[in-house]
PDB file of C-alpha atoms and ligand atoms in Angstrom:
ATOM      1  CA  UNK A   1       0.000   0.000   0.000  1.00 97.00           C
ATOM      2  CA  UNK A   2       1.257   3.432  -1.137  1.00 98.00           C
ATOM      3  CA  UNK A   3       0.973   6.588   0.828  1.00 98.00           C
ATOM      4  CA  UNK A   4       1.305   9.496  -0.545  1.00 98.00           C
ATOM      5  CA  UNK A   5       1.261  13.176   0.654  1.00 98.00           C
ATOM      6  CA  UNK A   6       1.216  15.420  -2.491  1.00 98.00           C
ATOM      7  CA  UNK A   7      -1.797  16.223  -4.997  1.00 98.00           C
ATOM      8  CA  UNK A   8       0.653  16.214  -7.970  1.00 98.00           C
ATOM      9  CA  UNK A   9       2.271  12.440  -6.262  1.00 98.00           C
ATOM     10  CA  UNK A  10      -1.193  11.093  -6.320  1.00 98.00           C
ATOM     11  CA  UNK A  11      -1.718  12.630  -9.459  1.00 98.00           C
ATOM     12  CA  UNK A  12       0.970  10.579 -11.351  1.00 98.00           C
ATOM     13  CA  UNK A  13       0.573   7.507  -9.362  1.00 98.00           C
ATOM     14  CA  UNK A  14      -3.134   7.393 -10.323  1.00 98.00           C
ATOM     15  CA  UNK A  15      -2.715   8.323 -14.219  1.00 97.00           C
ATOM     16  CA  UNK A  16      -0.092   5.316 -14.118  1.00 96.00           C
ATOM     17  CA  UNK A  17      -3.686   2.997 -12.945  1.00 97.00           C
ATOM     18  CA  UNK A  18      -5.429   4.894 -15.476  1.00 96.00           C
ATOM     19  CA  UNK A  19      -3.274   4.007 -18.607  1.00 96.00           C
ATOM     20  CA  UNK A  20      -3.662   0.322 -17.594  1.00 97.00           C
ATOM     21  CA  UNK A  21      -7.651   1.108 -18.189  1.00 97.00           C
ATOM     22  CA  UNK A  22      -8.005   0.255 -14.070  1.00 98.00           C
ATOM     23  CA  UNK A  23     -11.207   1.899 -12.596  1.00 98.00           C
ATOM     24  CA  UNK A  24     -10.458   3.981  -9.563  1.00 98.00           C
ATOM     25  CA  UNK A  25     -13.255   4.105  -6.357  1.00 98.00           C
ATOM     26  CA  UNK A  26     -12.443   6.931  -3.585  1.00 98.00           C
ATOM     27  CA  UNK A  27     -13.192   6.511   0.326  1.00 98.00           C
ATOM     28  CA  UNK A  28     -13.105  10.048   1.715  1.00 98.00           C
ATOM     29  CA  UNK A  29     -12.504   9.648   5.782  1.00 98.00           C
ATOM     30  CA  UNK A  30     -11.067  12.228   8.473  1.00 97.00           C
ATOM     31  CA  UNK A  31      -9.169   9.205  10.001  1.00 97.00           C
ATOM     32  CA  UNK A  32      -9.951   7.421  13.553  1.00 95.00           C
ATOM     33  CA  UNK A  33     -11.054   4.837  11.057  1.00 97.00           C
ATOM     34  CA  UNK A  34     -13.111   1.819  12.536  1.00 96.00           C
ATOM     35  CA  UNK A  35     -15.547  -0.850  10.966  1.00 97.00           C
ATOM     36  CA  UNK A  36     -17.631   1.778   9.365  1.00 97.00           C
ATOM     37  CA  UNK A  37     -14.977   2.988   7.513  1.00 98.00           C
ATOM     38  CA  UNK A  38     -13.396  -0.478   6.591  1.00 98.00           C
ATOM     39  CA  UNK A  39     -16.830  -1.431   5.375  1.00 98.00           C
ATOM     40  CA  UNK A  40     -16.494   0.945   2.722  1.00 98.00           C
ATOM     41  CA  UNK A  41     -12.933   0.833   1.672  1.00 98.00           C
ATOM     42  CA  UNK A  42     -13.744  -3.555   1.661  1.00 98.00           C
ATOM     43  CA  UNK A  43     -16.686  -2.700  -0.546  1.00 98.00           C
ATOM     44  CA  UNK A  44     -14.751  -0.402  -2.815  1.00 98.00           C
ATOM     45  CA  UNK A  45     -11.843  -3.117  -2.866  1.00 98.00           C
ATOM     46  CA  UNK A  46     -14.140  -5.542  -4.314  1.00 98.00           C
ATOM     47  CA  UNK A  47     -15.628  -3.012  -7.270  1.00 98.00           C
ATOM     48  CA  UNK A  48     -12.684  -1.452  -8.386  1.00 98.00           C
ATOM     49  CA  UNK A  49      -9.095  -1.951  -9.593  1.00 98.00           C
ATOM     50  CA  UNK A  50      -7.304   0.961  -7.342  1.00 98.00           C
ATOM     51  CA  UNK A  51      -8.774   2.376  -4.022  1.00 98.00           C
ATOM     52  CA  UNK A  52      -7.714   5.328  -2.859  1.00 98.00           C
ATOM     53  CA  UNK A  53      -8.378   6.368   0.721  1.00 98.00           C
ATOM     54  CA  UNK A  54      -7.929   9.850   1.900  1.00 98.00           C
ATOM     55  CA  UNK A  55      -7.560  10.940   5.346  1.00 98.00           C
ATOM     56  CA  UNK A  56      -7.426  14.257   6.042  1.00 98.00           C
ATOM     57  CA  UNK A  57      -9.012  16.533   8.818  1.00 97.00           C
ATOM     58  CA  UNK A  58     -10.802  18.922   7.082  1.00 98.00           C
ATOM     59  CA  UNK A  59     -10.504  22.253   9.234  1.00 97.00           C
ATOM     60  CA  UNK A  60     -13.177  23.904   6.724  1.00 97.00           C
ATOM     61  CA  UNK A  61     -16.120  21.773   7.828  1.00 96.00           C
ATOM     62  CA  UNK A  62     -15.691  22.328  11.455  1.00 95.00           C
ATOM     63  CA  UNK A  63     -17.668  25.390  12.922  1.00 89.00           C
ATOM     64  CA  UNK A  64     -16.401  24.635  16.128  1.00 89.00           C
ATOM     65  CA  UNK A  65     -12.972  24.537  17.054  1.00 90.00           C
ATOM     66  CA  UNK A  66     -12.981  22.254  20.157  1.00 90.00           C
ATOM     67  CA  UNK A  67     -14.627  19.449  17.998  1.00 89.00           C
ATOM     68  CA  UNK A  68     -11.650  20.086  15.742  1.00 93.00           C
ATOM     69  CA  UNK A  69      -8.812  20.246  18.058  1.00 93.00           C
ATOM     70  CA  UNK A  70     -10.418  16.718  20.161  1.00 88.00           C
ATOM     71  CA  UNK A  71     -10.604  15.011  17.171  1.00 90.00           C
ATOM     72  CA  UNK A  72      -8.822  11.698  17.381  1.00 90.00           C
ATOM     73  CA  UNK A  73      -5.551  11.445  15.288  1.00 93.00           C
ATOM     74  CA  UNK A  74      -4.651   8.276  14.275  1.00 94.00           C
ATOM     75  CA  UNK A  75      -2.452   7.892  11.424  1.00 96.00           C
ATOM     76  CA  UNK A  76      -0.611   4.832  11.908  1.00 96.00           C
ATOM     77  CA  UNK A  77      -3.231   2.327  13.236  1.00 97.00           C
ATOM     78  CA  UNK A  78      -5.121   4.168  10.660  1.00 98.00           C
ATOM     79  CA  UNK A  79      -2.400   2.720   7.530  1.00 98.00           C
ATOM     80  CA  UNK A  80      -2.510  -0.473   9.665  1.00 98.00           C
ATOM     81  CA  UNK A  81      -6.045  -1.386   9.375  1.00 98.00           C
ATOM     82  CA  UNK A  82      -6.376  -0.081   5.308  1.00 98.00           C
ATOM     83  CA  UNK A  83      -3.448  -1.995   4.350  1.00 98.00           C
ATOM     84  CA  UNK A  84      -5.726  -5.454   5.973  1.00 98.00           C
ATOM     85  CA  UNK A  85      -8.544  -3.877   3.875  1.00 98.00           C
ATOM     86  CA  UNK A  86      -6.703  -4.240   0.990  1.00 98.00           C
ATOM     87  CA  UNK A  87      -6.450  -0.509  -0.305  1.00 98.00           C
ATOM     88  CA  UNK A  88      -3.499   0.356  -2.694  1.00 98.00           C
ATOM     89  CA  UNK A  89      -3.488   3.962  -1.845  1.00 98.00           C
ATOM     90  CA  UNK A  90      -3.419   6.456   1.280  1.00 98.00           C
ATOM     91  CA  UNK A  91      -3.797   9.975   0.483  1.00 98.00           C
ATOM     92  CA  UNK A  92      -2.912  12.247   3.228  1.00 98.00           C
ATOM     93  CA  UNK A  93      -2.317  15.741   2.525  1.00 98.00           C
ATOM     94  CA  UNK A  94      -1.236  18.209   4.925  1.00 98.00           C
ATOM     95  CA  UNK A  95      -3.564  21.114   5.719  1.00 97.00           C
ATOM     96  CA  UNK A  96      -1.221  23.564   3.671  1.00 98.00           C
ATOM     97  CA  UNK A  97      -1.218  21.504   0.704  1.00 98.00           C
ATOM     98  CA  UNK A  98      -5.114  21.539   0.010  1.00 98.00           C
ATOM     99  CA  UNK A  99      -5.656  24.880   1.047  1.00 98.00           C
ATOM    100  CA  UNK A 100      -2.764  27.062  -0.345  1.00 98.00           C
ATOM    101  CA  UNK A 101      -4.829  29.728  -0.093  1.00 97.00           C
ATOM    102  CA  UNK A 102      -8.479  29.795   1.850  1.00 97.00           C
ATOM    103  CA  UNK A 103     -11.426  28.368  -0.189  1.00 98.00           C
ATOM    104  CA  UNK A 104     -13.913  30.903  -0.686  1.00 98.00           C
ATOM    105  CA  UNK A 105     -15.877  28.973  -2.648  1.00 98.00           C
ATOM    106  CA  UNK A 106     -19.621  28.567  -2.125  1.00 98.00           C
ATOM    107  CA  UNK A 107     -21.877  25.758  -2.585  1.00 98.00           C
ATOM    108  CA  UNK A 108     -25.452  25.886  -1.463  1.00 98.00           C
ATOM    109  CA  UNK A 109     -27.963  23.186  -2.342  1.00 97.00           C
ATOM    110  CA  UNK A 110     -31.386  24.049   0.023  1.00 96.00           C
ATOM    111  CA  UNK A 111     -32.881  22.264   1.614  1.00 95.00           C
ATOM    112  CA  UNK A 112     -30.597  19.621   1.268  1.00 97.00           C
ATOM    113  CA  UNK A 113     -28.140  21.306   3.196  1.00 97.00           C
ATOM    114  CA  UNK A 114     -30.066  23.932   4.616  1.00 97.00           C
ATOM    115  CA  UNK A 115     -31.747  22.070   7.224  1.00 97.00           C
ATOM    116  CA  UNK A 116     -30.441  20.013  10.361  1.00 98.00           C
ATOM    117  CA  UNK A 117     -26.961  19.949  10.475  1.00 97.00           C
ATOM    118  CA  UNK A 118     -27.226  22.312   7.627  1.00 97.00           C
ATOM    119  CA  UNK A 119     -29.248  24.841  10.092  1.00 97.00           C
ATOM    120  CA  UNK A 120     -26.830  23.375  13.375  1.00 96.00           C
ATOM    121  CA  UNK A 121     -23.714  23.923  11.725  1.00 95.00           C
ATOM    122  CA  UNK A 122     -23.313  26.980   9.624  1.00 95.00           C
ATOM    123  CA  UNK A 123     -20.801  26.558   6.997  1.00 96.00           C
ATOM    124  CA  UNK A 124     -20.392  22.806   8.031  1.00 97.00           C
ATOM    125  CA  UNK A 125     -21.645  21.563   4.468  1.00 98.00           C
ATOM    126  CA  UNK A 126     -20.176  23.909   2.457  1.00 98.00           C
ATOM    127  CA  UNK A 127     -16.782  22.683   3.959  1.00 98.00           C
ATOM    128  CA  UNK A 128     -17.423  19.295   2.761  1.00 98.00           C
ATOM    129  CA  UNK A 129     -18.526  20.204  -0.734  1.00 98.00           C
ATOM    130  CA  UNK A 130     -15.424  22.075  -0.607  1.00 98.00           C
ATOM    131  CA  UNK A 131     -12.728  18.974   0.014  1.00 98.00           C
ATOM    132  CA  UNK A 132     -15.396  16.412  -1.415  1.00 98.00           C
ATOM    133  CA  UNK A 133     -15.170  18.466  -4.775  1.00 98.00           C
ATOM    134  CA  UNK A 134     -10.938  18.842  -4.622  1.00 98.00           C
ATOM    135  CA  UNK A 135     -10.620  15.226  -4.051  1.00 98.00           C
ATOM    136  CA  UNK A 136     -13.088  14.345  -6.991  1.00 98.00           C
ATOM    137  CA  UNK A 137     -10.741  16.707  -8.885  1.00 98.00           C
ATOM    138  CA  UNK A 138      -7.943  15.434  -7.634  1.00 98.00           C
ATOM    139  CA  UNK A 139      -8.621  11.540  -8.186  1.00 98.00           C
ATOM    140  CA  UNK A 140     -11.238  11.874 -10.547  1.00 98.00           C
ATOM    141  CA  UNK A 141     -13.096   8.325  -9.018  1.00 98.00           C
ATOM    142  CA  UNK A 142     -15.253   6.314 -11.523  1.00 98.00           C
ATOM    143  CA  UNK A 143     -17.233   5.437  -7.659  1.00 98.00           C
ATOM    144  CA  UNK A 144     -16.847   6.936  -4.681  1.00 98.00           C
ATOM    145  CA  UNK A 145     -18.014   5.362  -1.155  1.00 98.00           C
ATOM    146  CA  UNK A 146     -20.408   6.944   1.778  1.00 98.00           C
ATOM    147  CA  UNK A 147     -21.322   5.854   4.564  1.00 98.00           C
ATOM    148  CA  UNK A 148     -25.354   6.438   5.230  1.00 97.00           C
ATOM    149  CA  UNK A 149     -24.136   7.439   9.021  1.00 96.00           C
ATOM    150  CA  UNK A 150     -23.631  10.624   8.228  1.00 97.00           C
ATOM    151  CA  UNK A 151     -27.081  10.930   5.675  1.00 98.00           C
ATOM    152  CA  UNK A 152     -27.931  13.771   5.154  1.00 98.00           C
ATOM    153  CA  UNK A 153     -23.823  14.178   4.030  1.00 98.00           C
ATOM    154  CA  UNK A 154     -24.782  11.525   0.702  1.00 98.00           C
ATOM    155  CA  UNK A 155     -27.936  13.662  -0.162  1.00 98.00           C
ATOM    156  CA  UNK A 156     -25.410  17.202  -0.188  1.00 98.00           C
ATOM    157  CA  UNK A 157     -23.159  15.244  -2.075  1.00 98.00           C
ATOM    158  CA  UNK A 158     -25.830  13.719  -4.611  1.00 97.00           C
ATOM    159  CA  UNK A 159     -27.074  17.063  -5.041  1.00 97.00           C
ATOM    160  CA  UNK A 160     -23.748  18.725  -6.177  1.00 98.00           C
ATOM    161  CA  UNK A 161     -22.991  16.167  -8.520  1.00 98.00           C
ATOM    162  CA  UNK A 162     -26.125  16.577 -10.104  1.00 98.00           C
ATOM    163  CA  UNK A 163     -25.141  20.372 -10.180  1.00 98.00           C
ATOM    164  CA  UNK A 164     -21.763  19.606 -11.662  1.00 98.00           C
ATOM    165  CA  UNK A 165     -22.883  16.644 -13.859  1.00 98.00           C
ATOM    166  CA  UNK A 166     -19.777  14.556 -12.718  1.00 98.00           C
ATOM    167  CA  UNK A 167     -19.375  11.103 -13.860  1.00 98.00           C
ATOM    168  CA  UNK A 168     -18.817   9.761 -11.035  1.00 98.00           C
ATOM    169  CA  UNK A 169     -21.094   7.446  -9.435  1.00 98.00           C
ATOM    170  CA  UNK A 170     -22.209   7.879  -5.162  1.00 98.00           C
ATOM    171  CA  UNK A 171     -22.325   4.516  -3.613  1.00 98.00           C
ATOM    172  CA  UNK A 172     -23.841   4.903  -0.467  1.00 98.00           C
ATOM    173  CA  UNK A 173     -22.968   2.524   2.113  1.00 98.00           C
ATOM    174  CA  UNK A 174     -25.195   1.173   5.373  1.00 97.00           C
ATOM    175  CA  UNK A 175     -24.103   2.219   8.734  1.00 98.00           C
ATOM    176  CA  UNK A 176     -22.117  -0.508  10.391  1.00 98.00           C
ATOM    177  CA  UNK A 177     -22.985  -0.678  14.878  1.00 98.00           C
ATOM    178  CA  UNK A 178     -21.584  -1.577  17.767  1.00 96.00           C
ATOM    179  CA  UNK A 179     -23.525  -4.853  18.819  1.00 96.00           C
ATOM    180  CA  UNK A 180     -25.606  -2.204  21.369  1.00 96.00           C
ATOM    181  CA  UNK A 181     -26.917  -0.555  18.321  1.00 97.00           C
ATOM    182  CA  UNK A 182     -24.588   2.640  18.347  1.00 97.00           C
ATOM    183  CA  UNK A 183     -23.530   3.480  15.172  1.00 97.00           C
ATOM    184  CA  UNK A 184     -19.762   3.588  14.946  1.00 97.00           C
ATOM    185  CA  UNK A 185     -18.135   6.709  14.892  1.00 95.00           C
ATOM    186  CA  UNK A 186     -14.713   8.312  15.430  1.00 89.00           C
ATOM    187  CA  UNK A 187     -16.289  10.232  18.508  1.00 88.00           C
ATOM    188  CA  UNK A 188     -17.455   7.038  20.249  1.00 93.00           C
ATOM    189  CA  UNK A 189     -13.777   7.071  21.473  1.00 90.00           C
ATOM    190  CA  UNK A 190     -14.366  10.237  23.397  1.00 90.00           C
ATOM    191  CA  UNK A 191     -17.259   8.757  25.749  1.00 94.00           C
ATOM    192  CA  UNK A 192     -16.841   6.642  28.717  1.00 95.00           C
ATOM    193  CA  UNK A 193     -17.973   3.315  29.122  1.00 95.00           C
ATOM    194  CA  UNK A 194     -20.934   4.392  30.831  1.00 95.00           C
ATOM    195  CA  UNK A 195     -21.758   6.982  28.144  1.00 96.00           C
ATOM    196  CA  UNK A 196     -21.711   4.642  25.417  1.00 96.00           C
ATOM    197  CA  UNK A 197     -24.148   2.511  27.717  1.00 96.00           C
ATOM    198  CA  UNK A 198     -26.479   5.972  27.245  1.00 96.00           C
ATOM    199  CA  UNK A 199     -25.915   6.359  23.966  1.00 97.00           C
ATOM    200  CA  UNK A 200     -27.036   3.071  22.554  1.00 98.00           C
ATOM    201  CA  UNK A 201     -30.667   4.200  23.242  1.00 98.00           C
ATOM    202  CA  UNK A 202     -30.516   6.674  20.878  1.00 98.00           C
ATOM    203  CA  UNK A 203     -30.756   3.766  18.358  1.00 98.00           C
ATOM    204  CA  UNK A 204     -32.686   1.722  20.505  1.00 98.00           C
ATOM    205  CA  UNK A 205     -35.739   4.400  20.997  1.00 98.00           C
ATOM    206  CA  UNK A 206     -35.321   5.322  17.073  1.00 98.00           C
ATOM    207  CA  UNK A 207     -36.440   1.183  16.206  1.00 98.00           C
ATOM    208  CA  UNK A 208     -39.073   1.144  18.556  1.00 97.00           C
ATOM    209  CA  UNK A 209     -40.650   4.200  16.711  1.00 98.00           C
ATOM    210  CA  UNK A 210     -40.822   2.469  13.750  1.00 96.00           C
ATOM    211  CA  UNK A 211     -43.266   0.301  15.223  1.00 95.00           C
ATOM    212  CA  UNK A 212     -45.477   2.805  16.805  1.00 95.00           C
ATOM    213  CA  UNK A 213     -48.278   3.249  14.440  1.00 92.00           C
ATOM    214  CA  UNK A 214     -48.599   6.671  15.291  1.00 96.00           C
ATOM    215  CA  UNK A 215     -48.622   9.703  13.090  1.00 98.00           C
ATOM    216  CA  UNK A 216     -45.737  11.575  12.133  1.00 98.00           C
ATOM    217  CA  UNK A 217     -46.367  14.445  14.800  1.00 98.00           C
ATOM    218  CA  UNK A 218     -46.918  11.424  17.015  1.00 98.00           C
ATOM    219  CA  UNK A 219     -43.737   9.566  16.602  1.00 98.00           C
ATOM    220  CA  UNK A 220     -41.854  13.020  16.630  1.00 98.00           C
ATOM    221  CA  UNK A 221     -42.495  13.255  20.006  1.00 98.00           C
ATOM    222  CA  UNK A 222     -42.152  10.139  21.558  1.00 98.00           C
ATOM    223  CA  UNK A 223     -38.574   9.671  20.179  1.00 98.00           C
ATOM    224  CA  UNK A 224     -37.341  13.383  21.851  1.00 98.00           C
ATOM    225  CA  UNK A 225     -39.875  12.465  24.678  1.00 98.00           C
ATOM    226  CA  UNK A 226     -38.160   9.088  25.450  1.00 98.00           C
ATOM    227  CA  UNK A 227     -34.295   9.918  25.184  1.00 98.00           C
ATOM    228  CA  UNK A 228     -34.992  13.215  26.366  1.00 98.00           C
ATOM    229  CA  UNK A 229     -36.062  10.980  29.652  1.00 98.00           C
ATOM    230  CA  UNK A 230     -33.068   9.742  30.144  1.00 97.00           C
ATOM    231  CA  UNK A 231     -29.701  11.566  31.969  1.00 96.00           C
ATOM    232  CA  UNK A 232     -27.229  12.151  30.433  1.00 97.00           C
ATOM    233  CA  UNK A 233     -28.888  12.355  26.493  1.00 98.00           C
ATOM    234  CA  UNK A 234     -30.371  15.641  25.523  1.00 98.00           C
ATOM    235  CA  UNK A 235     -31.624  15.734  21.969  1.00 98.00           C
ATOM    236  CA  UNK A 236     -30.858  18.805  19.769  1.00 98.00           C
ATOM    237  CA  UNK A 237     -33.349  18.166  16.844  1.00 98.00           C
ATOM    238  CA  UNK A 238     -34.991  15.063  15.699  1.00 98.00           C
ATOM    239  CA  UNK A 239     -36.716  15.828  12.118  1.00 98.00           C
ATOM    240  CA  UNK A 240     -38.608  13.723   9.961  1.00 98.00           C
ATOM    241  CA  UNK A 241     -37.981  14.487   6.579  1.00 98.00           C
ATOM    242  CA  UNK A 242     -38.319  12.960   2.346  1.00 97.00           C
ATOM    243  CA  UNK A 243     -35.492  11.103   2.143  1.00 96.00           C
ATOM    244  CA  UNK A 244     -34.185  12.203  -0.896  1.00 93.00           C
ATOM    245  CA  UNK A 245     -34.804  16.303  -0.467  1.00 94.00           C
ATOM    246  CA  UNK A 246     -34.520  16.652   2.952  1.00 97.00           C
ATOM    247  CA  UNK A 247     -38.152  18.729   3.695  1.00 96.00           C
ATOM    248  CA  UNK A 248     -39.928  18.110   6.758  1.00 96.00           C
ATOM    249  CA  UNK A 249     -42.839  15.641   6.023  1.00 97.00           C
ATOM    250  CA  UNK A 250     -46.580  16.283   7.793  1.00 96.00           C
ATOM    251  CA  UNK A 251     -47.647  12.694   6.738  1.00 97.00           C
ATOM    252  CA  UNK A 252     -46.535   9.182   6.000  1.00 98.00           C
ATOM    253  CA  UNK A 253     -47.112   9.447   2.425  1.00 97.00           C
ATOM    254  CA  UNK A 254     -46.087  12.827   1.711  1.00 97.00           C
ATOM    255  CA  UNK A 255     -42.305  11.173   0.755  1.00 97.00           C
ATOM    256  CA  UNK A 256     -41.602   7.609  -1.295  1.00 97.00           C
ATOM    257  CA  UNK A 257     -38.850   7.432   1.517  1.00 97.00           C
ATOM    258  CA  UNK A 258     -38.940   8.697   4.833  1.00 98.00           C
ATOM    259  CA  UNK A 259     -36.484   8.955   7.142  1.00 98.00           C
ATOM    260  CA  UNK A 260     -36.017  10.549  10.752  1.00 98.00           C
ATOM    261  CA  UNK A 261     -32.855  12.293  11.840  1.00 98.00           C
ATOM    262  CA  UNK A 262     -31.366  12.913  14.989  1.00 98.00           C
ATOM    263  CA  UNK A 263     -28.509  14.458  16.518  1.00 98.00           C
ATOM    264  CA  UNK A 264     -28.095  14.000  20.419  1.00 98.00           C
ATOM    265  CA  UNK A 265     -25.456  15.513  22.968  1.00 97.00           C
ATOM    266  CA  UNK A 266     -24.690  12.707  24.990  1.00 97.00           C
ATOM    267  CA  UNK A 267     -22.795  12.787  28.425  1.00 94.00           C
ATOM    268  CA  UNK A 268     -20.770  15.368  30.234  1.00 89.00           C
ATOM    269  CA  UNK A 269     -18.446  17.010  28.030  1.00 89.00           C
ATOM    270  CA  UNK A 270     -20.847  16.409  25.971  1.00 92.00           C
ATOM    271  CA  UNK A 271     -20.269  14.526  23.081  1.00 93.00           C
ATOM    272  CA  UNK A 272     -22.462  15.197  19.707  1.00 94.00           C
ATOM    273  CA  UNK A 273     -23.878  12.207  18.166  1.00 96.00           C
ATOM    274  CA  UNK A 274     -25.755  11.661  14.708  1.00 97.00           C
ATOM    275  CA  UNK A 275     -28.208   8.907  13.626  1.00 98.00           C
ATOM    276  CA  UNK A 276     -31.062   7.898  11.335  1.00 98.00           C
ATOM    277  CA  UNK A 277     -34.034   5.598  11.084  1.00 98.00           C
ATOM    278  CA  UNK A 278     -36.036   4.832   7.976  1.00 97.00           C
ATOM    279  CA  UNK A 279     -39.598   4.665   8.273  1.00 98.00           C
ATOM    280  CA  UNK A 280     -40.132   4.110   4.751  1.00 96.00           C
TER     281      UNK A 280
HETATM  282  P1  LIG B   1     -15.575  10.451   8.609  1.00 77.82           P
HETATM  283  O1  LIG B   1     -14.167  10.002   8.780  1.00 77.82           O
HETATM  284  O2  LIG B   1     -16.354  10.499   9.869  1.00 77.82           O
HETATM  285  O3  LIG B   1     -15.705  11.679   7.747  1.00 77.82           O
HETATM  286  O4  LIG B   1     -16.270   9.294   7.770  1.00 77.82           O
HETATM  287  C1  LIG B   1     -15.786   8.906   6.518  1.00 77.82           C
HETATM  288  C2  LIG B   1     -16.835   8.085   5.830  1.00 77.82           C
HETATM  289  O5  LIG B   1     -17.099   6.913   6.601  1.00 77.82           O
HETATM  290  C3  LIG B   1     -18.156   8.842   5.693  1.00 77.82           C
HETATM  291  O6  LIG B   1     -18.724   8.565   4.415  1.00 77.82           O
HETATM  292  C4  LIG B   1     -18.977   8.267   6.792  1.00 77.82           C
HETATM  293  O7  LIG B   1     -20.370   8.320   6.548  1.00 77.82           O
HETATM  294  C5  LIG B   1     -18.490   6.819   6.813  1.00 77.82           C
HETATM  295  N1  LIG B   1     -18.790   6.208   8.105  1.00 77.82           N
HETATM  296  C6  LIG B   1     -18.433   6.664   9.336  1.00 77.82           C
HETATM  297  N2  LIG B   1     -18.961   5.874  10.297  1.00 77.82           N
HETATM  298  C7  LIG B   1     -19.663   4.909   9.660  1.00 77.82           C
HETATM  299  C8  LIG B   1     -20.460   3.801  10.096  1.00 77.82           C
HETATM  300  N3  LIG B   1     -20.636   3.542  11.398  1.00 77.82           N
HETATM  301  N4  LIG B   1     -21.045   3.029   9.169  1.00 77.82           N
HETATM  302  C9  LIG B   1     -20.888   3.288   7.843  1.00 77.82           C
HETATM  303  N5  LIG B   1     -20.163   4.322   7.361  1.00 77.82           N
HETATM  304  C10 LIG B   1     -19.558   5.115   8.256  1.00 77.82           C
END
């Protein structure tokens, strides 16, 4: 496996694949990689020639600096576990050599990326259209892999592809969990044993309100009601929306797909979390 550290170093490696007619698939990651991650780069392995995994910590799409600096770093056990995965390339830039200069660029793709985390975190998606499009330029993927953790992320994405008419195709990737239903994440490393005991009702509450019968209004309220209930969770919005646009839905059938999204602080520091259920 090949890591590399330079745009124009990836550049050459990757036209080298190319003039062998080798199909390239991208996993974009901030490191602290874990089985969500791996589950990607494994899938990408298996439908494409070349994978390239990058792993950079993308200052832009933090709006707060704390979550940035608290981050875990994890470079080597990161190369460690990719290498098992079978990837043939690391890309891992150095903040400097992505942003020469700041990126003023601006993308803006409502509601998609309006609401939620779009309305929680100004700027937040505009950062990742910002690296997401420079390492589509940069690697120029026939496929590149997302994980459906981070949802509302893959409908952004969709969206500016669309926009740009790229020809690259979005695989979007199920959320791998810990075996108490909390979806893997980076952060989990930041919460105490007991807090991860908290947060896997987040997940838990979010399947039982798929059975609930109830209307949407209904089933809005018993999911913030119910975590809400317990110490230590605190939900910041839980919204259920068209799963392809993003707008809030005021009935079951208002959406083919309909999903409910959550973000929760959970424990003392606290620790932001993310999830989703689909309804339908
Ligand atoms: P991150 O490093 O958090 O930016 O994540 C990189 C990619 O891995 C994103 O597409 C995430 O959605 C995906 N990912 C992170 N956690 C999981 C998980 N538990 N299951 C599936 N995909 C995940």
């Amino acid at each position: 496996m090949l890591i590399v550290h330079t745009i124009a170093d990836l550049k050459a490696r990757l036209n080298d694949e190319r003039v062998q007619g080798h199909s390239v698939g991208l996993v974009p990651t901030m490191g602290a990689l874990h089985a969500g991650h791996a589950s990607l780069v494994n899938r990408s392995v298996k439908e494409n020639d070349v994978t390239v995994v990058s792993i950079f910590l993308n200052p832009t799409q933090f709006n707060d600096k704390k979550d940035l600096e608290r981050y875990p770093r994890t470079l080597e056990a990161d190369c460690r576990l990719l290498e098992q995965c079978g990837a043939q390339m690391v890309f891992a830039p150095s903040v400097e050599e992505v942003y020469p200069e700041p990126d003023t660029r601006v993308f803006s793709y409502p509601p998609t990326d309006s609401v939620m985390e779009g309305a929680f975190r100004p700027g937040h998606f505009n950062g990742v259209c910002q690296i997401v499009s420079k390492l589509f330029d940069y690697v120029e993927p026939d496929r590149a892999y997302f994980g459906e953790k981070d949802y509302q992320q893959i409908c952004v994405i969709q969206r500016m592809v669309e926009d740009f008419k790229w020809n690259i195709e979005i695989v979007p990737c199920p959320v791998i969990r810990e075996e108490s239903g909390l979806a893997r994440s980076s952060r989990n490393t930041l919460l105490s044993d007991d807090e991860r005991l908290l947060a896997a009702h987040i997940y838990r509450i979010l399947s039982e309100s798929k059975n609930l019968d109830q209307s949407v209004s209904e089933t809005h309220d018993y999911v913030v009601e119910q975590i809400d209930a317990i110490e230590g969770l605190k939900v910041q919005y839980f919204s259920i929306v068209d799963g392809k646009t993003l707008a809030d839905v005021g009935s079951w059938d208002d959406a083919e797909s309909v999903v409910g999204c959550i973000t929760v602080y959970c424990g003392a520091v606290p620790i932001r979390l993310i999830d989703h259920i689909r309804y339908k």
